[in-house]
Coordinates of C-alpha atoms in Angstrom, one line a residue:
M134 CA 76.9 -102.6 51.6
P135 CA 75.5 -99.5 53.4
Q136 CA 72.2 -98.4 52.1
T137 CA 71.5 -94.9 51.1
P138 CA 68.2 -93.6 52.7
A139 CA 65.2 -93.9 50.5
H140 CA 64.4 -90.2 50.3
A141 CA 68.0 -89.4 49.1
S142 CA 68.2 -92.3 46.7
A143 CA 65.0 -91.0 45.0
M144 CA 67.2 -88.0 43.9
L145 CA 70.3 -90.2 43.3
N146 CA 71.0 -91.6 39.8
L147 CA 74.1 -93.8 39.7
S148 CA 75.0 -92.8 36.2
D149 CA 74.6 -89.1 37.0
L150 CA 76.6 -89.5 40.2
H151 CA 79.3 -91.4 38.2
K152 CA 79.6 -88.5 35.8
R153 CA 79.9 -86.0 38.5
L154 CA 82.6 -87.9 40.4
S155 CA 84.5 -88.6 37.2
S156 CA 85.0 -84.9 36.6
Y157 CA 87.2 -84.7 39.7
G158 CA 90.1 -86.8 38.6
D159 CA 91.1 -89.4 41.2
L160 CA 88.1 -88.8 43.5
Q161 CA 86.6 -92.2 42.7
E162 CA 89.8 -93.9 43.8
A163 CA 90.1 -91.8 47.0
I164 CA 86.8 -92.8 48.5
T165 CA 84.8 -96.0 49.1
L166 CA 81.1 -96.5 48.7
A167 CA 80.8 -96.5 52.5
D168 CA 82.5 -93.1 52.6
L169 CA 80.2 -91.8 50.0
D170 CA 77.1 -93.1 51.9
Y171 CA 78.3 -91.6 55.2
F172 CA 79.1 -88.2 53.5
L173 CA 75.7 -88.1 51.9
R174 CA 73.9 -88.8 55.1
L175 CA 76.0 -86.2 57.0
V176 CA 75.4 -83.4 54.6
Q177 CA 71.7 -84.3 54.4
H178 CA 71.5 -84.3 58.2
F179 CA 73.2 -80.9 58.5
K180 CA 71.6 -79.4 55.4
Q181 CA 70.0 -76.5 57.2
E182 CA 73.3 -75.7 58.9
I183 CA 75.2 -75.8 55.6
R184 CA 72.6 -73.5 54.1
L185 CA 73.6 -70.9 56.7
H186 CA 77.2 -70.9 55.6
V187 CA 76.8 -70.7 51.8
P188 CA 79.3 -70.2 50.2
P189 CA 81.2 -72.5 52.5
R190 CA 84.7 -71.7 53.8
S191 CA 87.4 -73.6 52.1
T192 CA 89.2 -76.4 53.8
D193 CA 92.7 -78.0 53.3
D194 CA 91.0 -81.4 52.6
V195 CA 90.8 -81.3 48.8
T196 CA 88.8 -84.6 48.8
I197 CA 86.0 -83.1 50.9
M198 CA 85.7 -80.0 48.7
Q199 CA 85.6 -82.0 45.5
L200 CA 83.1 -84.4 46.9
W201 CA 80.8 -81.5 48.0
S202 CA 81.1 -79.9 44.6
A203 CA 80.1 -83.2 43.0
V204 CA 77.0 -83.9 45.1
K205 CA 75.8 -80.5 46.3
N206 CA 73.1 -80.1 43.6
L207 CA 71.7 -83.5 44.6
V208 CA 71.7 -82.5 48.3
W209 CA 69.8 -79.2 47.6
A210 CA 67.3 -81.1 45.4
A211 CA 66.5 -83.6 48.2
S212 CA 63.5 -83.0 50.5
D213 CA 64.1 -81.2 53.8
E214 CA 61.2 -82.9 55.6
S215 CA 63.0 -86.2 56.4
P216 CA 66.7 -85.7 57.1
S217 CA 69.0 -88.7 57.1
T218 CA 69.2 -90.6 60.4
L219 CA 72.6 -91.0 61.9
S220 CA 73.5 -94.2 63.7
R221 CA 74.4 -94.1 67.4
D222 CA 78.1 -94.4 66.7
E223 CA 77.9 -91.6 64.2
Q224 CA 76.0 -89.4 66.7
R225 CA 78.7 -89.9 69.3
E226 CA 81.3 -88.8 66.7
V227 CA 79.2 -85.7 66.0
Y228 CA 79.1 -84.8 69.7
L229 CA 82.8 -85.6 70.2
Y230 CA 84.0 -83.3 67.4
G231 CA 81.0 -80.9 67.0
M232 CA 81.2 -79.5 70.6
K233 CA 84.9 -78.7 70.5
P234 CA 84.8 -75.3 68.8
Q235 CA 84.8 -72.3 71.1
L236 CA 82.5 -70.2 69.0
P237 CA 78.8 -71.1 69.4
Q238 CA 78.0 -70.7 65.7
E239 CA 80.7 -73.3 64.9
K240 CA 79.3 -76.0 67.2
L241 CA 77.4 -79.0 65.9
A242 CA 75.1 -81.6 67.6
A243 CA 73.1 -84.5 66.3
S244 CA 70.0 -82.6 67.1
M245 CA 69.9 -78.9 66.1
F246 CA 66.8 -76.7 66.2
Y247 CA 66.2 -73.7 63.9
P248 CA 63.4 -71.2 63.2
P249 CA 61.2 -72.6 60.3
V250 CA 61.3 -69.2 58.5
S251 CA 64.1 -67.4 56.7
K252 CA 62.4 -64.0 56.4
C253 CA 60.8 -61.6 59.0
E254 CA 57.1 -62.0 59.4
Y255 CA 56.7 -58.2 59.6
C256 CA 59.1 -56.6 57.1
D257 CA 60.0 -59.5 54.9
S258 CA 63.7 -58.9 55.5
H259 CA 66.1 -61.9 55.3
L260 CA 67.3 -63.1 58.7
R261 CA 71.0 -62.6 58.8
L262 CA 73.7 -65.0 60.1
S263 CA 75.2 -62.1 62.0
T264 CA 72.2 -62.1 64.4
L265 CA 72.6 -65.8 65.2
S266 CA 72.3 -66.8 68.8
R267 CA 73.1 -70.4 69.6
Y268 CA 73.2 -72.2 72.9
E269 CA 73.2 -75.8 74.3
V270 CA 69.9 -77.3 75.4
T271 CA 68.6 -80.6 76.7
F272 CA 66.3 -82.6 74.4
Y273 CA 64.1 -85.2 75.9
T274 CA 63.0 -87.8 73.4
L275 CA 60.7 -90.8 73.6
H276 CA 62.9 -93.4 71.7
D277 CA 66.4 -92.1 72.4
G278 CA 66.3 -90.8 75.9
A279 CA 67.7 -87.4 76.9
R280 CA 70.2 -85.8 74.5
R281 CA 72.3 -82.8 74.3
A282 CA 71.3 -80.5 71.5
L283 CA 71.8 -77.0 70.1
S284 CA 69.2 -74.3 69.6
S285 CA 69.6 -71.4 67.2
S286 CA 67.6 -68.2 66.9
F287 CA 67.8 -65.2 64.6
A288 CA 66.8 -61.6 64.9
C289 CA 65.4 -59.2 62.2
H290 CA 67.9 -56.3 62.0
S291 CA 65.0 -53.9 61.2
C292 CA 62.1 -55.0 63.5
K293 CA 64.3 -56.5 66.3
V294 CA 61.9 -59.5 66.4
R295 CA 63.7 -62.7 67.3
Y296 CA 62.7 -66.0 65.7
Y297 CA 63.0 -69.3 67.6
H298 CA 62.2 -72.9 66.8
N299 CA 58.5 -72.7 67.8
Y300 CA 57.7 -69.0 67.9
Y301 CA 58.9 -65.5 67.3
S302 CA 59.0 -62.8 70.0
D303 CA 58.7 -59.0 69.8
G304 CA 59.7 -58.6 73.5
R305 CA 56.1 -58.6 74.8
L306 CA 54.4 -61.6 73.2
R307 CA 55.4 -65.0 71.9
H308 CA 53.6 -65.8 68.6
Y309 CA 53.7 -69.5 67.8
Y310 CA 53.9 -70.3 64.1
H311 CA 50.6 -71.3 62.6
S312 CA 50.3 -75.0 61.9
S313 CA 47.7 -77.6 61.2
S314 CA 49.4 -80.0 63.6
V315 CA 51.4 -80.0 66.8
P316 CA 55.1 -79.3 66.1
P317 CA 57.2 -82.5 66.5
I318 CA 59.5 -80.8 69.0
I319 CA 58.3 -78.3 71.6
L320 CA 60.3 -75.8 73.6
I321 CA 59.1 -76.0 77.2
E322 CA 61.8 -73.9 78.9
E323 CA 64.6 -71.7 77.7
H324 CA 67.1 -74.6 77.6
V325 CA 64.8 -77.6 77.4
Y326 CA 63.1 -79.1 74.4
I327 CA 60.8 -82.1 74.4
D328 CA 59.6 -84.5 71.8
S329 CA 55.8 -84.1 71.2
Q330 CA 55.5 -87.9 71.1
L331 CA 56.9 -88.0 74.6
C332 CA 54.3 -85.4 75.7
E333 CA 51.6 -87.8 74.2
F334 CA 53.2 -90.6 76.1
F335 CA 52.9 -88.7 79.4
T336 CA 49.3 -87.7 78.6
N337 CA 48.4 -91.3 77.9
L338 CA 50.0 -92.5 81.2
S339 CA 47.6 -90.1 83.0
L340 CA 44.7 -91.0 80.8
F341 CA 44.9 -94.8 81.0
A342 CA 46.8 -95.4 84.3
W343 CA 46.2 -92.3 86.4
V344 CA 50.0 -91.5 86.6
S345 CA 51.0 -88.2 88.1
A346 CA 53.6 -85.8 86.6
Q347 CA 56.1 -86.9 89.2
N348 CA 55.7 -90.6 88.6
S349 CA 55.8 -89.9 84.8
A350 CA 59.2 -88.3 85.4
N351 CA 60.3 -91.2 87.5
I352 CA 59.2 -93.7 84.8
Y353 CA 61.1 -91.7 82.1
N354 CA 64.3 -91.2 84.1
H355 CA 64.5 -94.8 85.2
T356 CA 63.2 -96.6 82.1
L357 CA 63.5 -94.5 78.9
S358 CA 66.1 -91.9 79.6
K359 CA 68.7 -94.3 81.0
F360 CA 69.6 -92.0 83.9
S361 CA 69.5 -95.1 86.2
D362 CA 72.4 -96.7 84.2
P363 CA 75.8 -95.2 85.3
S364 CA 77.4 -96.4 82.1
T365 CA 75.3 -94.0 80.0
L366 CA 76.1 -91.0 82.2
S367 CA 79.8 -91.5 81.4
E368 CA 79.0 -90.5 77.8
A369 CA 79.6 -86.9 78.8
S370 CA 79.8 -85.8 75.2
E371 CA 76.4 -87.2 74.3
R372 CA 74.0 -87.2 77.3
P373 CA 73.0 -84.4 79.7
S374 CA 73.3 -84.9 83.4
N375 CA 69.9 -83.5 84.4
P376 CA 66.9 -85.8 84.5
I377 CA 63.5 -84.6 83.6
T378 CA 61.4 -83.0 86.4
S379 CA 57.7 -83.2 87.2
E380 CA 57.4 -79.5 86.4
Q381 CA 58.8 -80.1 83.0
V382 CA 56.5 -83.0 82.4
S383 CA 53.6 -80.8 83.5
R384 CA 54.6 -77.9 81.2
G385 CA 55.0 -80.4 78.3
F386 CA 51.5 -81.7 79.0
V387 CA 50.0 -78.2 79.0
L388 CA 51.9 -76.9 75.9
N389 CA 51.1 -80.0 73.9
A390 CA 47.4 -79.7 74.8
L391 CA 47.3 -76.0 74.0
L392 CA 49.1 -76.4 70.6
R393 CA 46.8 -79.3 69.7
D394 CA 43.8 -77.1 70.7
C395 CA 45.1 -74.4 68.4
A396 CA 45.7 -76.8 65.5
E397 CA 42.2 -78.1 65.8
S398 CA 40.7 -74.6 65.8
A399 CA 43.0 -73.3 63.0
S400 CA 44.3 -70.6 65.4
S401 CA 47.8 -69.6 66.7
L402 CA 49.0 -69.8 70.2
I403 CA 50.1 -66.5 71.8
L404 CA 51.8 -66.3 75.2
P405 CA 53.3 -63.5 77.2
D406 CA 57.1 -63.2 76.9
I407 CA 57.5 -61.9 80.4
G408 CA 57.2 -63.7 83.7
D409 CA 58.1 -67.3 84.7
N410 CA 57.0 -70.3 82.7
D411 CA 54.1 -71.3 84.9
E412 CA 52.7 -67.8 85.1
R413 CA 53.0 -67.4 81.4
L414 CA 51.0 -70.6 80.8
K415 CA 48.4 -69.7 83.5
Q416 CA 46.9 -66.9 81.5
V417 CA 46.3 -69.1 78.5
M418 CA 45.0 -72.0 80.6
E419 CA 42.5 -69.7 82.2
L420 CA 41.3 -68.5 78.8
R421 CA 40.6 -72.1 77.7
N422 CA 38.9 -72.8 80.9
S423 CA 36.7 -69.8 80.5
R424 CA 35.9 -70.8 76.9
I425 CA 34.8 -74.3 78.1
I426 CA 32.7 -72.8 80.9
A427 CA 31.0 -70.4 78.3
H428 CA 30.5 -72.9 75.5
G429 CA 30.6 -76.3 77.3
Q430 CA 32.4 -79.4 76.5
A431 CA 33.0 -80.2 72.8
E432 CA 30.7 -83.2 73.0
R433 CA 27.9 -81.4 74.9
M434 CA 25.4 -82.1 72.1
H435 CA 26.6 -85.6 71.4
A436 CA 24.2 -88.3 70.3
C437 CA 24.6 -91.9 68.9
D438 CA 22.7 -95.1 68.5
V439 CA 23.5 -96.1 72.1
C440 CA 22.3 -92.9 74.0
E441 CA 19.6 -91.9 71.5
K442 CA 16.5 -93.9 70.6
F443 CA 13.7 -93.0 68.2
I444 CA 10.2 -93.6 69.4
R445 CA 6.7 -93.1 68.0
G446 CA 4.9 -90.0 69.1
P447 CA 1.2 -89.6 69.7
T448 CA 0.6 -88.8 66.1
G449 CA 2.7 -91.7 64.9
D450 CA 5.8 -89.7 63.8
L451 CA 9.3 -90.6 65.1
R452 CA 10.9 -88.4 67.7
S453 CA 14.3 -88.5 69.3
L454 CA 14.8 -89.6 72.9
R455 CA 18.4 -88.7 74.0
A456 CA 19.3 -89.9 77.5
A457 CA 22.0 -89.0 80.0
T458 CA 22.7 -89.7 83.6
M459 CA 24.2 -87.4 86.3
D460 CA 26.2 -88.1 89.4
G461 CA 28.7 -86.5 91.7
T462 CA 32.2 -87.9 92.6
G463 CA 34.3 -87.0 95.6
L464 CA 37.0 -85.2 93.7
G465 CA 38.2 -81.9 95.0
R466 CA 40.9 -79.2 95.2
P467 CA 41.8 -76.5 97.7
C468 CA 39.3 -73.6 97.7
C469 CA 38.4 -70.5 99.7
K470 CA 37.2 -71.3 103.3
E471 CA 34.2 -69.0 102.8
H472 CA 31.3 -71.3 102.2
N473 CA 30.4 -71.7 98.5
C474 CA 32.9 -69.1 97.4
P475 CA 33.9 -69.8 93.7
H476 CA 36.9 -67.5 93.6
P477 CA 40.3 -69.2 93.2
L478 CA 43.1 -69.3 95.7
V479 CA 46.1 -67.1 94.8
K480 CA 48.7 -69.5 96.2
H481 CA 48.9 -73.2 97.2
R482 CA 49.2 -72.5 100.9
A483 CA 46.4 -69.8 101.0
H484 CA 43.2 -70.6 102.9
F485 CA 41.2 -67.7 101.6
C486 CA 40.8 -66.1 98.1
A487 CA 41.9 -62.5 97.5
I488 CA 38.4 -61.2 98.3
H489 CA 38.1 -63.0 101.7
D490 CA 41.7 -62.8 102.7
H491 CA 40.7 -60.4 105.5
K492 CA 39.0 -63.3 107.4
K493 CA 42.2 -64.8 108.6
A494 CA 42.3 -65.3 112.4
P495 CA 45.8 -64.4 113.8
D496 CA 44.7 -65.1 117.4
H497 CA 44.5 -68.8 116.7
R498 CA 48.3 -69.0 116.2
Q499 CA 49.0 -70.8 119.5
I500 CA 46.5 -73.6 118.7
E501 CA 48.0 -73.9 115.3
L502 CA 51.5 -74.3 116.7
R503 CA 50.3 -77.0 119.0
R504 CA 48.7 -78.8 116.1
N505 CA 51.9 -78.6 114.0
E506 CA 53.9 -80.1 116.9
R507 CA 51.6 -83.1 117.2
G508 CA 51.8 -83.6 113.4
K509 CA 55.5 -84.3 113.6
A510 CA 55.0 -87.7 115.3
F511 CA 55.5 -90.7 113.1
F512 CA 52.2 -92.3 114.1
Q513 CA 50.4 -89.1 113.1
L514 CA 52.0 -89.4 109.6
K515 CA 50.9 -93.0 109.3
Q516 CA 47.4 -92.1 110.4
R517 CA 47.3 -89.3 107.9
L518 CA 48.3 -91.7 105.1
H519 CA 45.5 -94.0 106.1
K520 CA 42.9 -91.2 106.2
I521 CA 43.7 -90.0 102.6
Q522 CA 42.4 -93.4 101.3
T523 CA 43.8 -93.1 97.8
S524 CA 44.9 -95.9 95.6
Q525 CA 47.7 -93.8 93.9
I526 CA 50.2 -91.4 95.3
S527 CA 51.6 -88.6 93.2
D528 CA 55.3 -89.5 93.8
A529 CA 56.1 -93.2 94.2
L530 CA 59.7 -92.4 95.2
G531 CA 59.0 -89.3 97.4
P532 CA 58.6 -88.9 101.1
T533 CA 55.3 -89.0 102.9
S534 CA 55.5 -85.3 103.6
E535 CA 53.3 -84.7 100.5
L536 CA 50.4 -85.3 102.9
D537 CA 50.8 -81.7 104.2
D538 CA 49.6 -80.3 107.5
D539 CA 47.1 -78.0 105.8
D540 CA 44.9 -81.0 105.0
E541 CA 44.9 -82.6 108.5
P542 CA 41.5 -82.6 110.2
D543 CA 41.4 -80.8 113.5
D544 CA 38.9 -82.8 115.5
E545 CA 41.6 -84.6 117.6
L546 CA 43.0 -81.3 118.8
Y547 CA 40.0 -81.0 121.1
S548 CA 39.8 -84.6 122.4
D549 CA 41.2 -83.6 125.8
I550 CA 39.0 -80.5 126.2
R551 CA 36.5 -80.9 129.1
K552 CA 32.9 -81.0 128.1
S553 CA 31.3 -77.6 128.7
D554 CA 28.2 -77.2 130.9
A555 CA 26.7 -75.2 128.1
G556 CA 26.4 -78.2 125.9
N557 CA 28.3 -80.6 123.6
K558 CA 29.5 -78.2 120.9
Q559 CA 32.8 -76.4 121.3
P560 CA 33.9 -73.5 119.2
K561 CA 36.6 -74.7 116.9
A562 CA 39.2 -73.1 114.8
R563 CA 39.5 -74.7 111.4
F564 CA 43.1 -75.0 110.2
E565 CA 42.9 -77.5 107.4
R566 CA 42.2 -76.1 103.9
R567 CA 38.7 -76.4 102.7
K568 CA 38.3 -78.6 99.6
T569 CA 35.6 -78.3 97.0
H570 CA 32.8 -80.8 97.7
N571 CA 32.6 -82.8 94.5
E572 CA 32.7 -82.8 90.8
Q573 CA 29.3 -83.2 89.1
L574 CA 29.3 -85.1 85.8
L575 CA 26.6 -85.4 83.2
V576 CA 27.3 -88.5 81.1
A577 CA 25.5 -89.7 78.0
C578 CA 24.3 -93.3 78.3
C579 CA 27.0 -94.4 75.9
G580 CA 29.7 -93.1 78.2
T581 CA 30.5 -89.8 76.5
I582 CA 31.0 -87.0 79.1
L583 CA 28.7 -84.1 78.2
A584 CA 29.4 -81.7 81.1
R585 CA 31.4 -81.2 84.2
G586 CA 30.9 -78.8 87.1
T587 CA 32.5 -78.1 90.5
M588 CA 30.3 -78.1 93.6
F589 CA 32.0 -75.9 96.2
G590 CA 30.0 -76.3 99.5
A591 CA 27.7 -79.3 98.9
E592 CA 25.9 -81.2 96.2
S593 CA 22.8 -79.1 96.8
I594 CA 19.7 -79.4 94.7
S595 CA 19.8 -75.8 93.7
G596 CA 23.5 -76.3 92.7
V597 CA 22.6 -79.3 90.6
K598 CA 19.9 -77.3 88.9
D599 CA 22.2 -74.4 88.2
F600 CA 24.8 -76.9 86.8
L601 CA 22.4 -78.2 84.3
K602 CA 21.2 -74.8 83.3
S603 CA 24.7 -73.5 82.8
S604 CA 25.6 -76.6 80.8
Y605 CA 22.6 -76.1 78.6
P606 CA 21.7 -72.4 78.5
V607 CA 19.2 -73.1 75.7
Q608 CA 16.3 -75.0 77.1
L609 CA 15.7 -77.1 73.9
D610 CA 19.3 -78.4 74.0
L611 CA 18.7 -80.4 77.2
P612 CA 18.8 -84.2 76.9
D613 CA 15.3 -85.7 76.8
V614 CA 16.0 -88.0 79.7
I615 CA 18.2 -87.2 82.7
F616 CA 18.7 -90.0 85.3
Y617 CA 19.8 -88.8 88.7
D618 CA 19.8 -90.6 92.1
N619 CA 18.2 -87.5 93.8
N620 CA 15.7 -86.6 91.1
C621 CA 12.8 -86.8 93.6
H622 CA 14.2 -83.8 95.6
L623 CA 15.1 -82.1 92.3
Q624 CA 11.6 -82.3 91.1
S625 CA 10.2 -81.2 94.4
H626 CA 12.5 -78.2 94.4
L627 CA 11.5 -77.3 90.8
Q628 CA 7.8 -77.5 91.7
A629 CA 8.3 -75.4 94.8
Q630 CA 10.2 -72.8 92.8
K631 CA 7.6 -73.0 89.9
D632 CA 10.6 -73.5 87.6
D633 CA 9.5 -75.0 84.3
Y634 CA 13.0 -75.0 82.6
F635 CA 12.9 -78.8 82.7
C636 CA 9.3 -79.3 81.7
Y637 CA 10.2 -81.2 78.5
V638 CA 12.7 -83.4 80.3
I639 CA 12.0 -86.9 81.8
L640 CA 13.6 -86.9 85.3
P641 CA 13.6 -90.4 86.7
V642 CA 15.8 -91.9 89.4
D643 CA 18.3 -94.3 87.9
V644 CA 17.2 -98.0 88.2
F645 CA 19.9 -99.1 90.7
H646 CA 19.3 -96.3 93.3
F647 CA 15.5 -96.5 92.9
K648 CA 15.5 -100.2 93.8
S649 CA 18.0 -100.0 96.6
K650 CA 18.1 -96.5 98.1
H651 CA 14.6 -95.0 97.8
K652 CA 11.8 -96.1 100.2
E653 CA 8.5 -97.4 98.9
S654 CA 6.9 -95.2 101.5
D655 CA 8.2 -92.1 99.7
K656 CA 4.9 -91.2 97.9
F657 CA 6.4 -88.3 95.9
C658 CA 9.3 -90.4 94.6
Q659 CA 7.1 -93.3 93.7
K660 CA 4.7 -91.0 91.9
H661 CA 7.2 -88.8 90.0
C662 CA 10.5 -90.6 89.7
N663 CA 9.9 -94.3 89.2
P664 CA 11.6 -95.1 85.8
A665 CA 8.7 -97.6 85.1
L666 CA 6.4 -94.6 84.7
W667 CA 7.8 -94.0 81.2
E668 CA 7.1 -96.8 78.7
E669 CA 9.6 -95.4 76.3
L670 CA 12.5 -96.2 78.7
A671 CA 12.0 -100.0 78.2
D672 CA 11.7 -102.1 75.1
E673 CA 8.9 -104.6 74.2
E674 CA 10.5 -107.3 76.2
G675 CA 10.8 -105.2 79.3
N676 CA 14.5 -104.5 79.2
W677 CA 15.8 -101.0 79.9
V678 CA 16.9 -99.3 76.7
F679 CA 19.5 -97.0 78.4
N680 CA 22.3 -97.7 80.8
S681 CA 21.3 -95.5 83.7
S682 CA 24.3 -96.4 85.8
I683 CA 26.9 -95.2 83.3
A684 CA 27.8 -92.1 85.5
E685 CA 28.7 -94.4 88.4
Q686 CA 31.0 -96.3 86.0
V687 CA 32.6 -93.1 84.7
N688 CA 33.1 -91.8 88.3
V689 CA 35.4 -94.8 88.9
W690 CA 37.6 -93.6 86.1
I691 CA 37.7 -89.9 87.1
G692 CA 38.1 -90.8 90.7
G693 CA 41.5 -92.2 90.0
Y694 CA 42.8 -88.6 89.6
R695 CA 42.0 -87.8 93.3
S696 CA 45.6 -88.0 94.5
I697 CA 46.9 -86.1 91.4
V698 CA 44.6 -83.1 91.5
R699 CA 44.1 -82.7 95.3
D700 CA 46.7 -79.9 95.6
M701 CA 46.2 -78.2 92.2
L702 CA 45.1 -74.6 92.0
A703 CA 41.9 -73.9 90.2
H704 CA 43.2 -73.1 86.7
R705 CA 45.4 -76.2 86.5
Y706 CA 42.8 -78.4 88.1
D707 CA 40.1 -77.4 85.5
F708 CA 42.6 -77.6 82.6
F709 CA 43.8 -81.0 83.5
L710 CA 40.3 -82.6 84.1
D711 CA 38.9 -81.0 80.9
E712 CA 41.9 -82.3 78.9
M713 CA 41.4 -85.8 80.3
I714 CA 37.7 -85.7 79.5
K715 CA 38.4 -84.5 76.0
R716 CA 40.9 -87.3 75.4
R717 CA 38.6 -89.9 76.9
N718 CA 35.6 -88.7 74.9
A719 CA 37.7 -89.0 71.7
L720 CA 38.4 -92.7 72.5
V721 CA 34.8 -93.4 73.4
I722 CA 33.6 -91.8 70.1
K723 CA 36.2 -93.8 68.1
K724 CA 34.9 -97.0 69.7
L725 CA 31.3 -96.0 68.8
W726 CA 32.4 -95.5 65.2
D727 CA 34.2 -98.8 65.1
T728 CA 31.1 -100.6 66.5
G729 CA 28.8 -98.9 64.0
N730 CA 26.9 -96.7 66.4
C731 CA 27.2 -93.6 64.3
P732 CA 28.1 -90.8 66.8
Y733 CA 27.3 -87.2 65.8
R734 CA 26.6 -83.8 67.2
I735 CA 23.1 -82.3 67.3
P736 CA 23.0 -78.7 66.2
S737 CA 22.2 -76.4 69.0
A738 CA 18.7 -74.9 69.0
A739 CA 20.3 -71.5 69.3
A740 CA 21.8 -72.0 65.8
V741 CA 18.6 -73.5 64.3
Y742 CA 16.3 -70.9 65.6

């Protein structure tokens, strides 16, 4: 016997239902229990659509009208939060018959999206059915593949504000509805919706397996969405013909992260309503990037039992000793060719930022043409693939042309040039794009990432110093111990500059590099950076109390994104890495809780004093 869904049966009393059906003569003999169950699930599923057409238009089917009259009060009393789930066969029937009407407002689909409000946010006027706009969309789901769906919007007849499933628009701005959680279904393009669970799936693919947006799309289209199965594409009434693209995966990732960020901060997302999708998101991504630059990573003041120890001071009182380690990793993105210029490129193919665009060299055009001709040879492409030296590629099904000419080193162009009598060095035109030098990470000794900074020209000592100062603009917020493989030069630089910003910080070289990379003959390093100088860094048995190599281990994780981010513009590059760091930190902290290491955040000295 078919089972009525639990949420509907909570409102359904058999005795009460029997009385209602009995009042319509032969209705009980005209339908079966299976018919009643199917009808109840259908009207519950389309409850919001039925609400738009109250009172309903009459139909020639007397049984349907009597059945609705008998159960409508039960349907209205049932919860809206969990509509009845239709079976696959029932969904096919809905698509088969629901898409036949010519008028958009009469069409039906198994998935239908409406605004969550019935009144205007500005004037409190009811949204009228006469302002309904309905069109077909593609809905990408995690568990049921790609589906055809219908999206409905309404306009306020007074304010002319139009209300959509995720937001309302006044023609200039999109105001997303305030919520304490990410909406379960997200509009990523005008005719494309995506399941937020699917966005989380794509995010986790990147987080745990370094999967690019293109390969995420490949996985979905060939595994979850059934586009690789010709038999499913024959269901023209049920499935769309367009597979998900890498751009849509990327937009879903960004919107899901932004909406999650707003839900956590109890704010509402606001986007421009003009421009294309990527330009619209760019402005909000830059705002979040600027906020992280100004205020630091969320776990900047992290501490726990692994990265913080309590030691006895000279007077016998306990004091905190919070330790972190710093290192750079060879992760980069295209940047301006002007050395150490931090300004972003305007376009992917640009070589200079807007400020230094005048430094282009048009007279090098002939050498560039020669270079491009040589790059067409197949052996050159294979050599280029070897030089990139990455373990992942951004598109497992795509051509090798992703290794574009703008990244090709130019040294071989001059291999046949005769050595000059003036010396060995030849003037060279640089055609490849400049990349940022590395990403600098400051990692707590438990593995939580405290700060990230981009080094543009080199991992210079002054740049490292500025990175730490910008990450901790309040001196007393600095970790008590910062391991760094080049602390000897950092301390020498600080002494030469008479910079006492780090006077309260222990600055040793990490144990591994001190033993294997630093010479015993280096008197300054031995005198100022030997970790054995500080007794508090070892326990009574002589074991080191902090993992000073943790940054090297974290670099292995973040280095997996090299092939994914290598062509990203600055705003997307920073947003992606910060989101991955945020997600990873959440997992590390959960593990710390599970193992009883009591993670917490130390209040900033700026707030205390």
